[in-house]
mmCIF file of C-alpha atoms in Angstrom:
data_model
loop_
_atom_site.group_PDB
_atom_site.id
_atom_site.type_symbol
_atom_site.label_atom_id
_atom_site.label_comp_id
_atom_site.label_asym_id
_atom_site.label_seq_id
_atom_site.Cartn_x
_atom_site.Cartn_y
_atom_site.Cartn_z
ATOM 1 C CA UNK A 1 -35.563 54.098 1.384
ATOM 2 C CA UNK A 2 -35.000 53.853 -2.084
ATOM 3 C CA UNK A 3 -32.036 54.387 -4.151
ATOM 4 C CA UNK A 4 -31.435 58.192 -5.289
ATOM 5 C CA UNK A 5 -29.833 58.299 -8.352
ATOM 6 C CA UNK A 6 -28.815 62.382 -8.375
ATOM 7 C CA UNK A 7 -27.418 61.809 -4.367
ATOM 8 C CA UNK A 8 -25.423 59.033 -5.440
ATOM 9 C CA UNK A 9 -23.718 60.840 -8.212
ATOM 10 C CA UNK A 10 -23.105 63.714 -6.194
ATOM 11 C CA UNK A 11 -21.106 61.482 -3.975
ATOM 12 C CA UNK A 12 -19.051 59.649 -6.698
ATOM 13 C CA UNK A 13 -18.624 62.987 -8.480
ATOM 14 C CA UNK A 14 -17.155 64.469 -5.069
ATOM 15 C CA UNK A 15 -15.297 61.279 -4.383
ATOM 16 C CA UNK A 16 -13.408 61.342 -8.193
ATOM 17 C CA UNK A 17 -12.897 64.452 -7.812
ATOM 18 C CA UNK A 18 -10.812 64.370 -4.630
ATOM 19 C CA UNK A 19 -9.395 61.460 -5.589
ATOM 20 C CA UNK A 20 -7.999 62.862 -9.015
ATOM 21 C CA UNK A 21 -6.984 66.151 -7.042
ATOM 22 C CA UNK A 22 -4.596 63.736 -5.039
ATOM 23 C CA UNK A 23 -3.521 61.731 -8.258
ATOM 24 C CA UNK A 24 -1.891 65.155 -9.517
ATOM 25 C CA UNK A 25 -0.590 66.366 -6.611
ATOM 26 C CA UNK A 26 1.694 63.000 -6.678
ATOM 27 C CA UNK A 27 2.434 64.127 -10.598
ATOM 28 C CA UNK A 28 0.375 61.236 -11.563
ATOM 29 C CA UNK A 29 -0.280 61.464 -15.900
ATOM 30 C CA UNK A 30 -3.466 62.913 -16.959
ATOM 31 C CA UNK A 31 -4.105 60.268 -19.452
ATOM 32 C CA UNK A 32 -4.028 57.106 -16.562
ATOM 33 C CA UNK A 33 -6.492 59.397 -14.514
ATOM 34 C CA UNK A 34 -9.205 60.240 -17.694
ATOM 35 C CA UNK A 35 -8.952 56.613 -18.227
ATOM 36 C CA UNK A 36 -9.387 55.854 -14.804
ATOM 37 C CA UNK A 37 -12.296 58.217 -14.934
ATOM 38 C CA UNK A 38 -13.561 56.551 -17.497
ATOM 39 C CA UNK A 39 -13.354 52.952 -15.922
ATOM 40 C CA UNK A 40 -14.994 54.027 -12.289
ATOM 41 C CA UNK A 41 -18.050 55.567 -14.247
ATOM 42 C CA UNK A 42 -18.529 52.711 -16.101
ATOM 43 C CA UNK A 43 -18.101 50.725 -12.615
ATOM 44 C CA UNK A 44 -20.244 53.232 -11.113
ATOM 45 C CA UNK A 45 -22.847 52.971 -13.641
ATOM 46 C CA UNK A 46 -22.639 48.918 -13.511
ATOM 47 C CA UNK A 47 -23.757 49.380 -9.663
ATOM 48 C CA UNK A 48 -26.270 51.814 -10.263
ATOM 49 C CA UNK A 49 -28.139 49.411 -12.673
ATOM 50 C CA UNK A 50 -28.167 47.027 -10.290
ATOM 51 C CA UNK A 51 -29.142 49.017 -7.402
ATOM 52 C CA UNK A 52 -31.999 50.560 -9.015
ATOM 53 C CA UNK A 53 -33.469 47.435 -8.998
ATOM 54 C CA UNK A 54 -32.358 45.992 -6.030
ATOM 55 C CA UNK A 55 -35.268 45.376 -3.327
ATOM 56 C CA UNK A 56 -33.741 47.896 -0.728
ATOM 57 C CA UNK A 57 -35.607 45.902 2.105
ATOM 58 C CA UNK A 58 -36.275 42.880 3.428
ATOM 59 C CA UNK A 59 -40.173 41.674 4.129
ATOM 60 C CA UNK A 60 -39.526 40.458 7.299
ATOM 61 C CA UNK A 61 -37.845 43.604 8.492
ATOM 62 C CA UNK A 62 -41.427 45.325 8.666
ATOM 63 C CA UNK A 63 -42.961 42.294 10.062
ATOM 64 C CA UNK A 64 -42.940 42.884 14.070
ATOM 65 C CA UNK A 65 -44.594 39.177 15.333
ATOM 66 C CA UNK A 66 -44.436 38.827 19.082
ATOM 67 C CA UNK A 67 -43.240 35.745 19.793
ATOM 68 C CA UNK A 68 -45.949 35.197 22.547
ATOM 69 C CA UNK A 69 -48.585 35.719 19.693
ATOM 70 C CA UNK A 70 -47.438 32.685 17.759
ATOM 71 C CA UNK A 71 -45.833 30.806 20.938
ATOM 72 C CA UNK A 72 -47.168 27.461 19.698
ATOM 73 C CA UNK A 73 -47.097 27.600 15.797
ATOM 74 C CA UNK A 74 -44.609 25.995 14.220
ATOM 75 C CA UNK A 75 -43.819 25.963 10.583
ATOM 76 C CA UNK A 76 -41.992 23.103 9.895
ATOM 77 C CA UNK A 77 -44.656 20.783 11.654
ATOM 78 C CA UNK A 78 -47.344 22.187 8.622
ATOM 79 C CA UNK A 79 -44.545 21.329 6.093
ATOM 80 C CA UNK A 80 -44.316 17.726 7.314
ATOM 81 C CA UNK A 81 -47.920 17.312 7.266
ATOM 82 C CA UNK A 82 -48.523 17.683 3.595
ATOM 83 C CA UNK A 83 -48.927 14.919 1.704
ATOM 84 C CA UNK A 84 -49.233 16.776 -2.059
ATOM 85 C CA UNK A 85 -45.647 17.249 -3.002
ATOM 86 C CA UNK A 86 -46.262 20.160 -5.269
ATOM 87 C CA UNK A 87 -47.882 22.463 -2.716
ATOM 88 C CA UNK A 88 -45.021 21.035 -0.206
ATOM 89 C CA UNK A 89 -42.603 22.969 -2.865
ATOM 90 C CA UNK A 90 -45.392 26.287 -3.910
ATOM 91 C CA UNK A 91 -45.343 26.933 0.086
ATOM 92 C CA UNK A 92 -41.641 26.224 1.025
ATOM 93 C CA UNK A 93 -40.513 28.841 -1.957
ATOM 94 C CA UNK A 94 -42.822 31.364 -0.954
ATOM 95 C CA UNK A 95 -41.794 34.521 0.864
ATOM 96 C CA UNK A 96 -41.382 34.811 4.752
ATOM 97 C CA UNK A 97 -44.983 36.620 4.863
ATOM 98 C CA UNK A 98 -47.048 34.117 2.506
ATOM 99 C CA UNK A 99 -45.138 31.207 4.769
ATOM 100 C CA UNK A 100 -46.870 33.404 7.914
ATOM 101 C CA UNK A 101 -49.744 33.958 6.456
ATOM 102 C CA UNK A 102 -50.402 30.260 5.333
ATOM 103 C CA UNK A 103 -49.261 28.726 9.364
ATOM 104 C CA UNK A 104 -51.837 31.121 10.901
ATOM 105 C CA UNK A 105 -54.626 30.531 8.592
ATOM 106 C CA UNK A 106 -54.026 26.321 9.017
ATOM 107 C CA UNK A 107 -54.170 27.266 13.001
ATOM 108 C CA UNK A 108 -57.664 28.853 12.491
ATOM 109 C CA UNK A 109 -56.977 32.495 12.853
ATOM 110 C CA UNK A 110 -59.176 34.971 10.378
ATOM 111 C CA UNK A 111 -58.167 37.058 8.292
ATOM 112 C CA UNK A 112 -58.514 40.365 10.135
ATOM 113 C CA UNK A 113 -56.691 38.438 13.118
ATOM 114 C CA UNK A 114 -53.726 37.751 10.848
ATOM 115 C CA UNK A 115 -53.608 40.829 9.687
ATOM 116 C CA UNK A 116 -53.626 42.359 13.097
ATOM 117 C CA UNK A 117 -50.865 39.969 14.114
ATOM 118 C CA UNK A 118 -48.676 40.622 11.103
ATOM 119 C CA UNK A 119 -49.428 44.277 10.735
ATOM 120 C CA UNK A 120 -50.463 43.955 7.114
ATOM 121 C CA UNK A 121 -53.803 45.265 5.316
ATOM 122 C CA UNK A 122 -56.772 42.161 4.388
ATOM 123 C CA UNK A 123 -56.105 42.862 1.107
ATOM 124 C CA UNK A 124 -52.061 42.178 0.990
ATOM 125 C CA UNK A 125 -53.217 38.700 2.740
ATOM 126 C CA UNK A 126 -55.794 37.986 -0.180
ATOM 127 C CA UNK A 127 -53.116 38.684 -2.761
ATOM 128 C CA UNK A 128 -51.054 36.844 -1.059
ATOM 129 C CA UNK A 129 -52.873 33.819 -0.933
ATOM 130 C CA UNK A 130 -54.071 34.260 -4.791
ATOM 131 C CA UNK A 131 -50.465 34.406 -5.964
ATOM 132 C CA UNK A 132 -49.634 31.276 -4.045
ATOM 133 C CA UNK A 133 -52.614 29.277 -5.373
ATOM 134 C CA UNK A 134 -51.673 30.169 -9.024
ATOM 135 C CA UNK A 135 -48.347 29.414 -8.676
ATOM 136 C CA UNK A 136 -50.046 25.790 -7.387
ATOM 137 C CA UNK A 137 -52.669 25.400 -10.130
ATOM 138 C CA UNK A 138 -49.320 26.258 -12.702
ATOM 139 C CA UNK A 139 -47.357 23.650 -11.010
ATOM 140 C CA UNK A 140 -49.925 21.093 -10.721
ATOM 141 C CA UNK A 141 -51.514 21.610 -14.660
ATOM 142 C CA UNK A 142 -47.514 21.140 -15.637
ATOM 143 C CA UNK A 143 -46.885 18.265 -13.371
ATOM 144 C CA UNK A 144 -50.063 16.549 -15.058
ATOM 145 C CA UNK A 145 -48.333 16.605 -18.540
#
């Protein structure tokens, strides 16, 4: 679910409002609550930026892995068995489903397996790997210099 600008303002609107309605009931003056106005929309607004571009979920949320599936795959055995340092660090700062995708593919399963497993299209699994060997061949072409 994304965030909905127009909802969220509705709710701040209808939250300042009752808020301010209480403010003057207690006699409260009306220049403290426009500037208090003033500073919660600029708060509000502050938030707003950020949660428009928040990522509203997390990857491994959608990822539904039975653990019977991948009983005898473990991750940090791959890790310990690389010997080039630079793919040791392109892998271990790589998302949870790149991580995934990389274990099962060293244990032999295909693509269309993995994708299966992982609920994921062929296609997210070739970008996937793509990404992470350009972020090696970057790594690698500035570790040479």
């Amino acid at each position: 679910m994304s965030y909905i600008k127009g909802k969220e303002q509705q709710k701040w609107t209808k939250w300042k409002e009752n808020e301010e309605r209480s403010l003057r009931s207690l006699n409260f003056p009306e220049d403290k609550i426009n500037s208090l106005r003033e500073f919660d929309w600029y708060q509000f607004k502050q938030e707003r930026r950020y949660k428009e571009r928040e990522s509203v979920y997390n990857e491994s949320f959608f990822i539904n892995v039975s653990n019977k599936t991948i009983q005898s795959l473990d991750f940090s055995n791959l890790l310990n068995n690389l010997d080039d340092a630079i793919l040791y660090r392109c892998i271990l700062k790589s998302d949870i489903v790149t991580k995934k995708i990389i274990n099962l593919k060293v244990n032999d399963y295909s693509t269309k397996e993995i994708a299966k497993i992982l609920d994921i299209t062929p296609n997210v699994i070739y970008k996937k790997i793509y990404f992470l060997r350009k972020k090696y061949r970057k790594l690698a072409k500035f570790k040479r210099y």
